[in-house]
Amino acid sequence: MSSINGVQVGVPGTSVTDEALLAWTAPEVLAGDSPPSFASDIYAFGILMTELDTYQLPFDDYDFDDEVALTTAVVDGGLRPTLRDDCQVWYRNLVGRCVDADPLNRPTAAYLVTTLQTLLDDALPALY
């Protein structure tokens, strides 16, 4: 079990409901235009990346009355979770590509693996 800034992982009784999963669901899936796909998985990964940057759940800095308001803001308004002001440019750009409104503009999983591995390889010598 782990907890960072109030976000708990692996704590019994704190599982999320289907309603809470909307935050990680791609706009085209929310709109009913497309079933879940590899591209919608990449969108969810991009949302996960915002959590890693902010240590907050997605859209935690917004106050929605219900899931319909969140869905409308994401699908019709293009709302995406925020990143920290000091977030690295490369990270911000990668998140932006992952959560692009057009699923055809999102990177593939293979691209993400290659990109992240290259960044890690470049960073490792500086750590030692």
Short mmCIF file of N, CA and C in Angstrom, two decimals, residues 8-21:
data_model
loop_
_atom_site.label_atom_id
_atom_site.label_comp_id
_atom_site.label_asym_id
_atom_site.label_seq_id
_atom_site.Cartn_x
_atom_site.Cartn_y
_atom_site.Cartn_z
N GLN A 8 -4.18 7.05 -2.71
CA GLN A 8 -3.82 5.78 -2.12
C GLN A 8 -3.87 4.68 -3.16
N VAL A 9 -2.88 3.81 -3.12
CA VAL A 9 -2.79 2.70 -4.05
C VAL A 9 -2.81 1.41 -3.24
N GLY A 10 -3.65 0.48 -3.63
CA GLY A 10 -3.68 -0.82 -2.98
C GLY A 10 -4.31 -0.83 -1.61
N VAL A 11 -5.18 0.12 -1.31
CA VAL A 11 -5.83 0.17 -0.02
C VAL A 11 -7.21 -0.47 -0.15
N PRO A 12 -7.48 -1.53 0.61
CA PRO A 12 -8.79 -2.17 0.52
C PRO A 12 -9.92 -1.17 0.79
N GLY A 13 -10.99 -1.29 -0.01
CA GLY A 13 -12.14 -0.43 0.19
C GLY A 13 -12.06 0.92 -0.50
N THR A 14 -10.98 1.15 -1.28
CA THR A 14 -10.85 2.44 -1.96
C THR A 14 -10.90 2.29 -3.47
N SER A 15 -11.45 1.19 -3.96
CA SER A 15 -11.52 1.01 -5.41
C SER A 15 -12.48 2.02 -6.01
N VAL A 16 -12.25 2.34 -7.28
CA VAL A 16 -13.07 3.34 -7.95
C VAL A 16 -14.28 2.69 -8.61
N THR A 17 -15.30 3.47 -8.83
CA THR A 17 -16.50 2.99 -9.51
C THR A 17 -16.36 3.24 -11.00
N ASP A 18 -17.29 2.71 -11.78
CA ASP A 18 -17.29 2.96 -13.23
C ASP A 18 -17.36 4.45 -13.52
N GLU A 19 -18.11 5.18 -12.69
CA GLU A 19 -18.24 6.63 -12.87
C GLU A 19 -16.87 7.30 -12.80
N ALA A 20 -16.04 6.87 -11.88
CA ALA A 20 -14.72 7.48 -11.72
C ALA A 20 -13.80 7.16 -12.90
N LEU A 21 -14.05 6.07 -13.58
CA LEU A 21 -13.20 5.68 -14.71
C LEU A 21 -13.36 6.60 -15.91
#
